[in-house]
XYZ file of C-alpha atoms in Angstrom:
306
model
C 0.114 -0.329 0.078
C 2.618 1.979 1.170
C 4.602 1.433 -2.581
C 1.378 2.094 -4.657
C 0.390 5.592 -2.230
C 4.477 6.800 -3.568
C 4.128 5.906 -7.349
C 0.907 7.346 -7.132
C 2.231 10.662 -5.769
C 4.429 10.718 -7.361
C 2.101 10.849 -10.774
C 0.129 13.274 -9.223
C 3.340 15.724 -9.192
C 4.867 14.828 -12.319
C 1.038 15.576 -13.861
C 1.079 19.441 -10.935
C 3.659 20.692 -13.047
C 2.364 21.537 -16.262
C -0.946 22.921 -14.449
C 2.082 24.996 -11.865
C 3.553 26.054 -15.057
C 0.662 27.268 -17.006
C -0.963 29.617 -12.831
C 2.421 31.032 -12.599
C 1.406 32.452 -16.638
C -1.836 33.060 -16.107
C -0.612 35.634 -13.012
C 2.650 36.859 -14.606
C 0.119 38.132 -17.593
C -2.250 39.430 -15.339
C 0.623 41.306 -13.902
C 1.195 42.528 -16.870
C -1.678 43.264 -18.481
C -2.832 45.371 -15.494
C 0.459 47.290 -15.137
C 0.183 48.369 -18.909
C -4.244 49.014 -18.447
C -2.745 51.722 -15.205
C 0.197 52.744 -17.578
C -2.153 53.283 -19.995
C -5.288 55.229 -17.477
C -1.934 56.998 -16.244
C -0.647 58.450 -19.675
C -4.636 59.384 -20.500
C -4.414 61.805 -16.882
C -1.362 63.124 -17.639
C -2.488 63.896 -20.975
C -5.422 65.744 -19.793
C -3.403 67.919 -17.812
C -1.346 68.729 -20.052
C -3.666 70.543 -21.969
C -5.235 70.832 -19.948
C -2.590 72.914 -18.319
C -1.069 74.221 -22.208
C -4.728 75.309 -23.012
C -4.430 78.327 -20.132
C -1.372 78.553 -19.881
C -1.176 80.157 -24.048
C -5.417 82.042 -22.462
C -3.011 83.901 -20.554
C -0.548 84.567 -23.548
C -2.302 85.718 -25.482
C -4.122 88.212 -23.461
C 0.016 89.535 -22.080
C 0.162 89.437 -26.158
C -2.913 91.422 -26.602
C -2.443 94.009 -23.861
C 2.125 94.395 -24.718
C 1.145 94.809 -28.657
C -0.972 98.133 -26.972
C 2.045 100.202 -26.817
C 3.971 101.365 -30.452
C 7.353 100.950 -28.893
C 6.783 98.022 -27.735
C 4.200 96.496 -30.286
C 7.299 94.582 -32.727
C 8.960 93.156 -29.610
C 5.960 92.306 -28.063
C 4.916 89.944 -31.302
C 7.654 88.332 -31.304
C 8.809 87.260 -27.712
C 4.477 86.214 -26.497
C 3.897 84.048 -29.716
C 6.942 82.580 -29.608
C 6.230 82.031 -25.862
C 2.446 80.975 -26.726
C 4.170 77.926 -29.799
C 6.635 76.023 -28.367
C 3.374 75.410 -25.249
C 1.198 74.005 -28.359
C 4.661 72.131 -29.206
C 5.569 70.422 -25.744
C 1.768 69.761 -25.524
C 2.417 67.729 -29.398
C 4.974 65.411 -28.077
C 2.603 64.347 -24.839
C 0.042 64.151 -27.854
C 2.651 62.099 -29.323
C 3.148 59.767 -26.970
C 0.549 57.873 -26.650
C -1.003 54.606 -25.772
C -1.826 53.656 -28.735
C -2.346 54.924 -33.401
C -5.776 56.433 -32.142
C -5.864 57.706 -29.844
C -1.784 59.385 -30.737
C -3.793 60.558 -34.166
C -7.251 62.656 -32.099
C -5.087 64.265 -29.857
C -2.863 65.350 -31.880
C -6.206 66.869 -34.006
C -7.044 68.831 -30.935
C -3.569 69.910 -31.141
C -4.185 71.675 -34.652
C -7.373 72.867 -32.955
C -5.193 75.229 -30.748
C -2.689 76.028 -33.258
C -5.770 77.518 -35.296
C -7.210 78.898 -32.140
C -3.727 80.698 -31.834
C -3.605 81.913 -35.211
C -6.843 83.758 -35.162
C -6.150 85.416 -31.481
C -2.803 85.845 -33.248
C -3.999 88.091 -35.946
C -6.836 89.204 -34.373
C -3.863 90.940 -31.758
C -2.172 93.036 -35.328
C -5.783 93.994 -35.801
C -6.121 95.586 -32.891
C -3.051 97.343 -31.825
C -3.159 98.982 -35.995
C -1.843 98.150 -38.698
C 1.531 99.093 -41.057
C 3.062 99.052 -43.796
C 4.879 96.217 -42.189
C 2.763 94.682 -39.695
C -0.033 94.646 -42.171
C 1.396 90.830 -44.198
C 2.117 89.260 -40.984
C -1.189 89.516 -40.181
C -1.826 87.893 -43.753
C 0.179 85.065 -43.262
C -1.105 85.136 -40.301
C -5.000 84.639 -40.904
C -4.262 81.761 -43.786
C -2.633 79.942 -42.306
C -5.298 79.299 -39.536
C -7.934 79.229 -42.527
C -5.578 76.623 -44.004
C -4.765 75.189 -41.214
C -8.554 74.950 -39.971
C -9.684 73.585 -43.155
C -7.086 70.580 -43.135
C -7.767 69.519 -39.648
C -12.006 69.693 -41.247
C -11.489 65.432 -42.580
C -10.046 64.619 -39.149
C -12.541 65.510 -36.702
C -15.204 63.154 -35.351
C -18.948 64.244 -36.625
C -19.887 66.383 -33.162
C -16.422 68.246 -34.807
C -17.432 68.495 -38.176
C -20.652 69.321 -38.314
C -19.440 72.471 -35.266
C -17.400 73.705 -38.041
C -20.156 73.686 -40.287
C -22.241 75.108 -38.175
C -19.961 78.102 -37.433
C -18.319 78.698 -40.586
C -22.170 79.458 -41.460
C -23.149 82.158 -38.675
C -23.296 86.058 -39.542
C -20.247 85.696 -36.718
C -17.416 83.960 -39.506
C -19.395 85.769 -42.089
C -18.520 90.129 -40.240
C -14.698 87.718 -39.686
C -13.803 87.167 -42.733
C -14.920 89.811 -44.662
C -13.004 92.387 -41.763
C -10.502 90.602 -41.826
C -10.488 90.813 -45.674
C -10.741 94.391 -45.592
C -8.008 94.728 -43.591
C -5.267 92.751 -46.050
C -6.997 95.180 -49.021
C -6.175 98.103 -45.749
C -9.548 99.519 -46.923
C -11.998 100.261 -44.115
C -13.665 97.688 -41.658
C -16.990 96.864 -43.987
C -19.457 96.811 -40.093
C -19.209 98.530 -37.450
C -16.269 97.980 -35.334
C -17.914 96.621 -32.076
C -19.606 94.880 -34.264
C -16.104 93.087 -35.427
C -14.820 93.289 -32.713
C -18.225 90.934 -31.118
C -17.270 88.781 -33.446
C -13.979 87.629 -34.149
C -14.537 86.900 -29.835
C -17.610 84.732 -30.958
C -15.119 83.020 -33.691
C -12.833 82.572 -31.124
C -14.297 81.508 -28.198
C -15.864 78.557 -30.788
C -12.434 77.314 -31.864
C -11.626 77.467 -28.092
C -15.066 75.545 -27.517
C -14.041 73.029 -30.827
C -10.294 71.952 -29.817
C -11.905 71.573 -25.952
C -13.944 68.868 -27.492
C -11.866 67.213 -29.316
C -8.874 67.550 -26.457
C -11.603 65.992 -24.201
C -12.681 63.270 -26.856
C -9.185 61.990 -27.511
C -9.029 61.439 -23.666
C -12.146 59.794 -23.133
C -10.186 57.478 -26.164
C -6.622 56.716 -24.366
C -9.614 55.724 -20.633
C -11.561 53.714 -23.261
C -8.326 52.221 -24.372
C -7.232 51.532 -20.549
C -10.334 50.529 -18.982
C -10.410 47.999 -22.567
C -6.745 46.752 -21.514
C -7.304 46.605 -17.803
C -10.713 44.266 -18.332
C -8.560 42.361 -21.144
C -5.734 41.687 -18.199
C -8.527 40.700 -14.972
C -10.377 38.074 -17.631
C -7.217 36.275 -18.832
C -5.816 36.002 -16.236
C -9.056 35.147 -14.406
C -9.259 32.519 -16.926
C -5.962 30.716 -17.354
C -6.592 30.505 -13.557
C -10.037 28.697 -13.661
C -8.422 26.222 -16.173
C -5.384 26.034 -14.448
C -7.598 24.431 -11.312
C -9.503 22.789 -13.484
C -7.105 20.534 -14.747
C -5.150 19.995 -11.972
C -8.534 18.380 -10.676
C -8.485 16.510 -13.666
C -5.791 15.293 -13.400
C -6.214 13.834 -9.634
C -9.575 12.066 -10.551
C -7.357 11.286 -13.348
C -4.268 9.589 -11.349
C -6.381 8.454 -8.706
C -8.201 5.243 -11.299
C -5.071 4.618 -13.252
C -4.339 1.541 -11.177
C -0.874 0.924 -10.089
C 1.146 -2.660 -10.209
C 2.615 -4.228 -7.270
C 5.289 -6.078 -8.152
C 6.307 -9.350 -5.946
C 9.361 -9.063 -4.477
C 11.608 -12.256 -4.826
C 14.404 -13.443 -2.485
C 16.097 -15.527 -4.453
C 18.514 -18.405 -1.943
C 21.548 -19.109 -1.743
C 21.655 -23.218 -2.087
C 19.140 -25.905 -3.262
C 17.071 -25.813 -0.148
C 18.095 -29.909 1.503
C 14.716 -31.544 2.091
C 14.169 -32.572 5.469
C 12.946 -35.992 6.284
C 9.311 -36.852 6.605
C 9.542 -37.746 10.748
C 10.771 -34.443 11.530
C 8.063 -32.012 9.534
C 6.112 -30.577 12.437
C 3.079 -30.168 11.360
C 1.993 -27.279 13.173
C 5.335 -24.602 12.256
C 6.134 -22.747 15.520
C 5.859 -25.763 17.058
C 8.635 -27.968 19.164
C 9.469 -30.944 17.121
C 8.842 -34.419 18.589
C 11.512 -37.193 19.637
C 12.126 -39.742 17.139
C 11.071 -42.923 18.629
C 7.377 -41.395 19.139
C 7.550 -39.764 15.454
C 8.410 -43.486 14.941
C 4.871 -44.730 16.399
C 3.044 -42.914 14.830
C 3.721 -44.420 11.231
C 3.384 -47.813 12.092
C 0.131 -47.056 13.495
C -1.351 -45.124 10.468
C -3.456 -47.248 7.846
């Protein structure tokens, strides 16, 4: 019985090796996928925080640029200085977008950064026009207007359905038409076709709509990254749980199969040293363990037998 248990124990030990290896692999895969999911979530939160900080910094710098350009003697230096700082902030946000966890998230975040750049281009041209154009700044104004219009038209196909609807609503609005008419008049050095208050109101409305379009796209990109992290986490937990259950089921099945396997017990043969010498008949004892009778009594017993 001890031999049988020993053999079955060894068989179970050998069978548990692949099951234990499978459990270990399941744990390693689950830990890795959970780590990836947590990293994706942290990256999405970090990108959202960076986008919010950058947008606030850009708005603050734009206000400071407009205020600094009110002084004619500081106009050119203020425009160049604040524009470089704003472009540097947008470039930093663009680097965050490049390190997105997947291609789709990077694509959507890059589109959001491009929209922020469009809003900055519109505000840049507006700052120049508000400060007053001359023969030097008019060329910068014309370039800024053409750049943000072309960039906006290029980014539109990359937007979501709601983003394209918002863009179409903006370009069909009266504020967009009034602003475009004012910008065309500034480029051609002609008088404003609308009152200055109407121009300022339209410029503010268009700038606000562009900022909202950027915020909508940025939130969509961040949410896309968060959803990817949640899917990765759910997949990690599901895969780890499935592997652990499969490993446990495999161990139970192996244990039951091994318990049913018949293990033959091989008899142990003890070899003799030499040929056994037959004992005389009278020397045989009927009951092993009892003392042998004396020889004469054995002879008499044999004579009495029929």
